CSV table of N, CA and C in Angstrom, one decimal:
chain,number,residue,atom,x,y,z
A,15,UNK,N,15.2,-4.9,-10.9
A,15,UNK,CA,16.0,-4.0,-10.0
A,15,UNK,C,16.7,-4.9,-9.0
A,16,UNK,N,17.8,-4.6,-8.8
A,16,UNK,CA,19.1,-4.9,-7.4
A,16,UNK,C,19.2,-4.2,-6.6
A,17,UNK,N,18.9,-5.0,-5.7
A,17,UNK,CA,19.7,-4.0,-4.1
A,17,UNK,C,21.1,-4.4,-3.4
A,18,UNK,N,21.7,-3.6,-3.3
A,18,UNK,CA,23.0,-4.3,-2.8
A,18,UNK,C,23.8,-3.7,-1.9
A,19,UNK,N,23.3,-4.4,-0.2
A,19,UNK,CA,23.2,-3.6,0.8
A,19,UNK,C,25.0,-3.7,1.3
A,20,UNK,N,25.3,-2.8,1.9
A,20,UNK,CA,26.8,-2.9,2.8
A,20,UNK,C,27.2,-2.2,3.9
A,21,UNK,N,28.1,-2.4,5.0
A,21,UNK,CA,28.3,-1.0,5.5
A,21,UNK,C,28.7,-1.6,7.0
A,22,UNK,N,27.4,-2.6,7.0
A,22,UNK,CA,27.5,-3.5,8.3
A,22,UNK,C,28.7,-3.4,9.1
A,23,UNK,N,28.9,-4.1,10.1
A,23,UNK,CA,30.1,-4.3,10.9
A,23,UNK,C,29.7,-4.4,12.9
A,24,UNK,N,30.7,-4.3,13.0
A,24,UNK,CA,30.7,-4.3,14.7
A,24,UNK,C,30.7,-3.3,15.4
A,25,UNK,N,30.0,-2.7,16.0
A,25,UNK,CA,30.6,-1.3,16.6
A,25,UNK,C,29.9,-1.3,18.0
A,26,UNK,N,30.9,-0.1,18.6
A,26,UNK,CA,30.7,0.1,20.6
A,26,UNK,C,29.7,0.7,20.2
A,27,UNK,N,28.6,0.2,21.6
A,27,UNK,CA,27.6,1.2,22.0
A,27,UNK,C,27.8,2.5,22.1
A,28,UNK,N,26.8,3.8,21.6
A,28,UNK,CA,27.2,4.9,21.3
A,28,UNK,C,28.2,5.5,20.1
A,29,UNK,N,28.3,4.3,19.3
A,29,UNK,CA,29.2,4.5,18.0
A,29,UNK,C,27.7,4.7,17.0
A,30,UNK,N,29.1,5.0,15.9
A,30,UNK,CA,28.1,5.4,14.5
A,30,UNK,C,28.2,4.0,13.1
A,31,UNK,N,27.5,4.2,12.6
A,31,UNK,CA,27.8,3.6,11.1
A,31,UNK,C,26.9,4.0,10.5
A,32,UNK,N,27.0,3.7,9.1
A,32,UNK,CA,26.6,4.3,8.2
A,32,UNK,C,26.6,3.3,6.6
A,33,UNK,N,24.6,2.7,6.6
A,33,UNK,CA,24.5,1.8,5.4
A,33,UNK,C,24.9,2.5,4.5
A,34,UNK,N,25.0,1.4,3.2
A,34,UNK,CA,24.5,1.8,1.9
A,34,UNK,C,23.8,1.2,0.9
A,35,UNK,N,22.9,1.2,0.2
A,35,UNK,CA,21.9,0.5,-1.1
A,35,UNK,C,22.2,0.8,-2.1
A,36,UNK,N,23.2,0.6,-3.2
A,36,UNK,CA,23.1,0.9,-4.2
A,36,UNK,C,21.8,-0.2,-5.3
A,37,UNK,N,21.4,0.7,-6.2
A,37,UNK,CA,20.6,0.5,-6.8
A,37,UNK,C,21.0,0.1,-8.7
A,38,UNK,N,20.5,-1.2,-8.7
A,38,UNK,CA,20.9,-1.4,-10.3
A,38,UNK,C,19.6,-1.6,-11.1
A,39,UNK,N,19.6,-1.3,-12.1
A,39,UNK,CA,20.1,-0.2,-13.2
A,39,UNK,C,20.6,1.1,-12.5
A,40,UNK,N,19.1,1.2,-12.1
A,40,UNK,CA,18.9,2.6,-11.5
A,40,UNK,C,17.2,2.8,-11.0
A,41,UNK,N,17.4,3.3,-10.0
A,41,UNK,CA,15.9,4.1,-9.6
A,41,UNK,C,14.9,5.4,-9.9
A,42,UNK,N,13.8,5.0,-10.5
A,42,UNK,CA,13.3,6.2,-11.1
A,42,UNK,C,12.4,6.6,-10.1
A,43,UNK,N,12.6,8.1,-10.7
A,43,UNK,CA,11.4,9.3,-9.8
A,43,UNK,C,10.5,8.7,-8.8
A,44,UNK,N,9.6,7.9,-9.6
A,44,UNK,CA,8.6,7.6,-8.4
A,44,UNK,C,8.7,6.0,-7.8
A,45,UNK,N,10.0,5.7,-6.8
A,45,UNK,CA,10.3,4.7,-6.5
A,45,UNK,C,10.2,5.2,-5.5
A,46,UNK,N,10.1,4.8,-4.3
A,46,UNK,CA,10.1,4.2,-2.9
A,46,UNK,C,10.7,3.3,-2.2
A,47,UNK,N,12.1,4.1,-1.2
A,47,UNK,CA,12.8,3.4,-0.9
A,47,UNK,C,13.2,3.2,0.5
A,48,UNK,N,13.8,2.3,0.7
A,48,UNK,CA,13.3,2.1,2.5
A,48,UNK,C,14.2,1.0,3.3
A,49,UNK,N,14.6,1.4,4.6
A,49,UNK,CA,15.4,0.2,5.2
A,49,UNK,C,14.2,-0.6,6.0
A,50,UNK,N,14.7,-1.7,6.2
A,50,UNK,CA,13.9,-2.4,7.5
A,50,UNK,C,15.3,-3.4,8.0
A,51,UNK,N,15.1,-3.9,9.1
A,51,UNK,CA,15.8,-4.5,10.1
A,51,UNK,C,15.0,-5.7,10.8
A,52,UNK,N,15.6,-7.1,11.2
A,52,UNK,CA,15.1,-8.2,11.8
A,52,UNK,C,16.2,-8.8,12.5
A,53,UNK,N,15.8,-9.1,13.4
A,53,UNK,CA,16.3,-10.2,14.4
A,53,UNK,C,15.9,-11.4,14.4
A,54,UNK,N,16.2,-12.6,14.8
A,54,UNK,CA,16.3,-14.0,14.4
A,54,UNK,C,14.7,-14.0,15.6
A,55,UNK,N,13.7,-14.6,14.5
A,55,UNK,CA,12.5,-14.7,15.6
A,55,UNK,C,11.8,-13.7,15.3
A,56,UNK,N,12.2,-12.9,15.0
A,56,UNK,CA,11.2,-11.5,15.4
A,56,UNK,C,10.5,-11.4,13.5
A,57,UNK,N,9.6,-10.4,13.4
A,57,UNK,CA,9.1,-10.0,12.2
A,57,UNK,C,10.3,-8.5,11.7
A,58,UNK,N,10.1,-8.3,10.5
A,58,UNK,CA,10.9,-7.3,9.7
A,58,UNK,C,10.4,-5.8,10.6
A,59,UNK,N,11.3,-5.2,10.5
A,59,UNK,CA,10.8,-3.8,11.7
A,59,UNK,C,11.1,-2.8,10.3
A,60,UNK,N,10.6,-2.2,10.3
A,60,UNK,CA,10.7,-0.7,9.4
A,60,UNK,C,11.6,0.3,10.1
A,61,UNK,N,12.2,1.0,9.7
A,61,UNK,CA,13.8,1.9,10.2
A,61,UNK,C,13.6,3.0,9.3
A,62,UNK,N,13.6,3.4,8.4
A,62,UNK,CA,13.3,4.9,7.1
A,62,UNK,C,13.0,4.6,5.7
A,63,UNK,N,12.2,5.5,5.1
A,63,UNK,CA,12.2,5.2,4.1
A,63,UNK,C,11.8,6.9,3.6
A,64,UNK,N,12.0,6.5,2.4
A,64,UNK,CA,11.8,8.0,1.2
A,64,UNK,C,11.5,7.7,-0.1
A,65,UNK,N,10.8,8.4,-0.8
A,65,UNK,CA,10.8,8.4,-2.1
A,65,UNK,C,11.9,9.1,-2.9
A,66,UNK,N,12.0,7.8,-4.2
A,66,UNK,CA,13.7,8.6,-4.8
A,66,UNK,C,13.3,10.0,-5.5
A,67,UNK,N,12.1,10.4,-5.8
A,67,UNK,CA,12.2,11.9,-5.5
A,67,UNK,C,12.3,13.1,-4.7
A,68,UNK,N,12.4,12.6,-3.5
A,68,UNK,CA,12.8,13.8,-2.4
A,68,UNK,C,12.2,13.8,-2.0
A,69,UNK,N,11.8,14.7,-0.3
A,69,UNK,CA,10.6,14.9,0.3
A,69,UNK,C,11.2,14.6,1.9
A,70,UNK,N,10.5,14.4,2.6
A,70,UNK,CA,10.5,14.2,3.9
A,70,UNK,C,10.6,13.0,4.1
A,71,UNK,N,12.0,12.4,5.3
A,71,UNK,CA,11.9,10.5,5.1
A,71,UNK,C,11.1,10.7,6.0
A,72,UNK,N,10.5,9.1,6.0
A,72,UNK,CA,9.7,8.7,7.5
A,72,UNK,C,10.0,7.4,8.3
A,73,UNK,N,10.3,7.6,9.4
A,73,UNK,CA,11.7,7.0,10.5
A,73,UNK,C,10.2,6.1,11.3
A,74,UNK,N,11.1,4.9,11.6
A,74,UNK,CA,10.3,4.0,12.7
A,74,UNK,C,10.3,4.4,13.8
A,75,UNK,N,10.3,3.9,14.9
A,75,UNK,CA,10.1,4.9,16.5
A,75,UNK,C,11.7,4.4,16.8
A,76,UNK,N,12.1,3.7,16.4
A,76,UNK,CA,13.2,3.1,17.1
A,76,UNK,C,14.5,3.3,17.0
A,77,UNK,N,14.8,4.5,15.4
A,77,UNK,CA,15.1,5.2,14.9
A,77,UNK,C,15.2,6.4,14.8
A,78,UNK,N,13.8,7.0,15.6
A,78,UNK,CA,14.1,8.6,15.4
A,78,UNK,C,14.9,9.3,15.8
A,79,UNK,N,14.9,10.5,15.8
A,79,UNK,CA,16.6,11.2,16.2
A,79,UNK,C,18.1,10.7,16.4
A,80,UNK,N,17.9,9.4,15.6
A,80,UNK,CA,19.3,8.8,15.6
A,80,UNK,C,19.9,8.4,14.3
A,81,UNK,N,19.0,8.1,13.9
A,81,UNK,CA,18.9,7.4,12.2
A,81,UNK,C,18.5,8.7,11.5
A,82,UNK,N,19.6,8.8,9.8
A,82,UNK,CA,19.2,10.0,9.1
A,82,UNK,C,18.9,8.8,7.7
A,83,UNK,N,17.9,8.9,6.9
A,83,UNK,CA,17.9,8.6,5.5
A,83,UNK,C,18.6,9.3,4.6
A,84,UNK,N,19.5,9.0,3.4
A,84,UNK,CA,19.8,9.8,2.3
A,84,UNK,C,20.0,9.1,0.9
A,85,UNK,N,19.9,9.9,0.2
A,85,UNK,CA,20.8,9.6,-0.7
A,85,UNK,C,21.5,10.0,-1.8
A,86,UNK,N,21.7,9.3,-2.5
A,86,UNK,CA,22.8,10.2,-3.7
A,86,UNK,C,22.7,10.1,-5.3
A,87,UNK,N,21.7,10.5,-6.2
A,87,UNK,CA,21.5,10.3,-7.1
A,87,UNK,C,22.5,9.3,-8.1
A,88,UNK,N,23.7,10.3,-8.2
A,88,UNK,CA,24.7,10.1,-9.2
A,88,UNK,C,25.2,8.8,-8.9
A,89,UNK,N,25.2,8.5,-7.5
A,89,UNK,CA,25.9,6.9,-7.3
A,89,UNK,C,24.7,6.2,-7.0
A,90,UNK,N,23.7,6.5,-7.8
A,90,UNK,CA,22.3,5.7,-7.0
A,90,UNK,C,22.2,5.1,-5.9
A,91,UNK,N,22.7,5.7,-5.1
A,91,UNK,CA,23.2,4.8,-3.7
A,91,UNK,C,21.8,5.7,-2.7
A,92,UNK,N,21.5,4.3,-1.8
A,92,UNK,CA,20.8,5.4,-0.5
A,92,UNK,C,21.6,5.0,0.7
A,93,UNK,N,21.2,5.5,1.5
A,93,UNK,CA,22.2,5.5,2.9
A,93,UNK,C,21.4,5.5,4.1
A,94,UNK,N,21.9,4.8,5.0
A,94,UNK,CA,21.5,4.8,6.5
A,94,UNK,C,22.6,5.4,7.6
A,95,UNK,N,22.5,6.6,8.0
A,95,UNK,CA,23.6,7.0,8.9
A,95,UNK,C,23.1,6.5,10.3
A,96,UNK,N,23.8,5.9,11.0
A,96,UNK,CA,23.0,5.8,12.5
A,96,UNK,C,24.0,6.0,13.4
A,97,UNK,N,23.4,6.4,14.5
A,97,UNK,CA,24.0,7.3,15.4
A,97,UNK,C,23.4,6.9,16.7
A,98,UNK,N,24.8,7.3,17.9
A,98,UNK,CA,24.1,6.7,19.5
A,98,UNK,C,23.7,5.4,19.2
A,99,UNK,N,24.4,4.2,18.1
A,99,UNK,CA,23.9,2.9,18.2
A,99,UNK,C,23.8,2.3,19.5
A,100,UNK,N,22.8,1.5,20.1
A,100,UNK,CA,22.5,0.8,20.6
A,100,UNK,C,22.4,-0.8,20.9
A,101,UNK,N,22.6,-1.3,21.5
A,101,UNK,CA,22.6,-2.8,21.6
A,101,UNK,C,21.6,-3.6,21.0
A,102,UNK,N,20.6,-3.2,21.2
A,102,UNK,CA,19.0,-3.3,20.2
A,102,UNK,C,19.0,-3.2,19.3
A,103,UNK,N,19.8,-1.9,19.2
A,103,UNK,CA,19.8,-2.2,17.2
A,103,UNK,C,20.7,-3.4,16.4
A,104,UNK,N,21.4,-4.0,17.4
A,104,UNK,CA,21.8,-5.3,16.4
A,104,UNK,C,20.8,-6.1,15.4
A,105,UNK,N,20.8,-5.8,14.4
A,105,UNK,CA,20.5,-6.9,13.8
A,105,UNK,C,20.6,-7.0,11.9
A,106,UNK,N,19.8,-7.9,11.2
A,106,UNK,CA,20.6,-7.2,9.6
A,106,UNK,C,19.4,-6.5,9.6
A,107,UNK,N,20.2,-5.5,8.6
A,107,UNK,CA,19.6,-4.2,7.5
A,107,UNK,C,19.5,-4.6,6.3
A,108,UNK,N,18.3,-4.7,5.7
A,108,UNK,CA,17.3,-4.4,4.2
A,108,UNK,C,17.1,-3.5,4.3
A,109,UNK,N,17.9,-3.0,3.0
A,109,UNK,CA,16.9,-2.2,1.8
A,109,UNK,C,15.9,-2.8,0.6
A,110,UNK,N,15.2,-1.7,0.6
A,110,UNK,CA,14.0,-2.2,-0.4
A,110,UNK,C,13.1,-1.1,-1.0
A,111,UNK,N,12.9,-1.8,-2.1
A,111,UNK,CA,12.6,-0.8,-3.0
A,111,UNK,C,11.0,-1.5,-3.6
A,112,UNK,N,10.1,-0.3,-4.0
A,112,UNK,CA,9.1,-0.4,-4.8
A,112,UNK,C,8.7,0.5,-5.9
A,113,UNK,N,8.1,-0.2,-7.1
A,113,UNK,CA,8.2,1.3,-8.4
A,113,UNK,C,6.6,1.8,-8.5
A,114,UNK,N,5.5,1.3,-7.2
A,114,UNK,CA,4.0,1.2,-7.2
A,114,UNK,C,3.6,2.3,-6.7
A,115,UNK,N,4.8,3.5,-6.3
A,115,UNK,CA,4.2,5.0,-5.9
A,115,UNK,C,3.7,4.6,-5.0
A,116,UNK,N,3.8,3.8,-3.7
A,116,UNK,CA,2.9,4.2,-2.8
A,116,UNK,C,2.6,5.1,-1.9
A,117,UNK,N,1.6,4.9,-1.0
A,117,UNK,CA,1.4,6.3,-0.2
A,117,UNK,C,2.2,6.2,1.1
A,118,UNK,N,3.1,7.5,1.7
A,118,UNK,CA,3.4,7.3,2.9
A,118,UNK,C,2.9,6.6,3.7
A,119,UNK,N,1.5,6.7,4.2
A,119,UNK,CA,0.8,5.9,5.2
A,119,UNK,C,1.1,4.5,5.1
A,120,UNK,N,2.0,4.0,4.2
A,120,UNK,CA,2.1,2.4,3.8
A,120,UNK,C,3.7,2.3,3.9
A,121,UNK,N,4.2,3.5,3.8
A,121,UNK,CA,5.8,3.1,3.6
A,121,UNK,C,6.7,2.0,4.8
A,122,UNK,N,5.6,2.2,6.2
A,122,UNK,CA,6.4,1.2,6.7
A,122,UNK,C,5.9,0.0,6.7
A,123,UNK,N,5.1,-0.7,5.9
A,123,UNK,CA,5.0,-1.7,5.9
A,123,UNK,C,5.7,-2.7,4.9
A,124,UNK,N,6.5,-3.9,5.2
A,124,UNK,CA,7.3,-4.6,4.0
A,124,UNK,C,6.8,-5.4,3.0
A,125,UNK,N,5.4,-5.3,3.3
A,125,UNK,CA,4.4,-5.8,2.2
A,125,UNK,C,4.4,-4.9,0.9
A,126,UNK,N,4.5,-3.6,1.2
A,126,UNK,CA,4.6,-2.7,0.2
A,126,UNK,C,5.4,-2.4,-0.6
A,127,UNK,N,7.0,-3.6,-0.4
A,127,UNK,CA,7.8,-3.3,-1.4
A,127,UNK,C,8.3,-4.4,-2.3
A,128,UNK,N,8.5,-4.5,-3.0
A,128,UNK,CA,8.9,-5.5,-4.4
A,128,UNK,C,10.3,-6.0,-4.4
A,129,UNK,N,10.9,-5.0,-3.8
A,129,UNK,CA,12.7,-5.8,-4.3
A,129,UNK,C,13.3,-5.5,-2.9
A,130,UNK,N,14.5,-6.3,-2.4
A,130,UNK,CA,15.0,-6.9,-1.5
A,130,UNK,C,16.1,-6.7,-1.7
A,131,UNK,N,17.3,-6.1,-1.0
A,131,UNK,CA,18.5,-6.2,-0.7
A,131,UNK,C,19.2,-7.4,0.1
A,132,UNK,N,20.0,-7.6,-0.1
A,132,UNK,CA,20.4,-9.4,0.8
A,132,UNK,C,20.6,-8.8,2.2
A,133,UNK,N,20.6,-7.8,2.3
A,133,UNK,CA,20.7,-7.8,4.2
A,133,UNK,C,22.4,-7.7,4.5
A,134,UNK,N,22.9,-6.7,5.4
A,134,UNK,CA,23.6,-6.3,6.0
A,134,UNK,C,23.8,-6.4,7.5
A,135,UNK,N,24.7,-7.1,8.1
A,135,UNK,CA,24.4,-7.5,9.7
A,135,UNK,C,25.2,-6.5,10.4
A,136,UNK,N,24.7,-5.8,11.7
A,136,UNK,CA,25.0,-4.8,12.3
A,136,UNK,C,24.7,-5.4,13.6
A,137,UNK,N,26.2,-5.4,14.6
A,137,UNK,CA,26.2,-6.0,15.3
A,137,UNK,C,26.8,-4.7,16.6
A,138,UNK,N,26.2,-4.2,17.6
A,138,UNK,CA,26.4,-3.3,18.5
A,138,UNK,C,26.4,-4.3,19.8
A,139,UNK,N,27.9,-4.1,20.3
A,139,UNK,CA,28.1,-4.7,21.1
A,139,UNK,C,29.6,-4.6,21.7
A,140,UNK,N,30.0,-4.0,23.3
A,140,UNK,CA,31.5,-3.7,23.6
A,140,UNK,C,32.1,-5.0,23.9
């Protein structure tokens, strides 16, 4: 499996963007899929994740009501919409994927996933 993240860029505080993960081959039913975010120094932070069969995502604190998970079957693509960006949120975005079914209670951890997107840099700042 490929991850192949994009979307990144520069934007004003209080702007929007909007990742993307497309997935190669393809993602099956019980995959588990998920952004995380780092800063130079810091450890990998968890941001959303979902299983590619649907359901309810589950958002890190630093993300909630700002950050929407989605995605799109047909273009195997998942997405990060974010919203009210913040200066804090600079940094790159991973997606990542695992095919081990795991359990919610684990989805934010990056131990839990198998494949790696090369990272997308998201830089908020006027």
């Amino acid at each position: 499996v490929q991850l192949q993240a994009s979307g990144g860029g520069l934007v004003q505080p209080g702007g929007s963007l909007r990742l993307s993960c497309v997935v190669t081959p393809e993602a099956a039913r019980t995959y588990v899929m998920a952004w995380f975010r780092q800063v130079p120094g810091k450890e990998r932070e968890f941001v959303a994740a979902n299983r590619w069969s649907g359901g309810s995502a589950r958002y890190g604190d630093s993300g909630k009501g700002r950050f929407t998970f989605s995605k799109e079957n047909a273009k195997k693509t998942i997405y990060l919409q974010m919203n009210s960006l913040k200066r804090e949120d600079t940094a790159v975005y991973y997606c990542a994927a695992t095919a081990r079914g795991i359990i919610q209670g684990v989805m934010g951890d990056a131990d839990s996933y198998d494949y790696w997107g090369q990272g997308t840099l998201v830089t908020v700042s006027s």
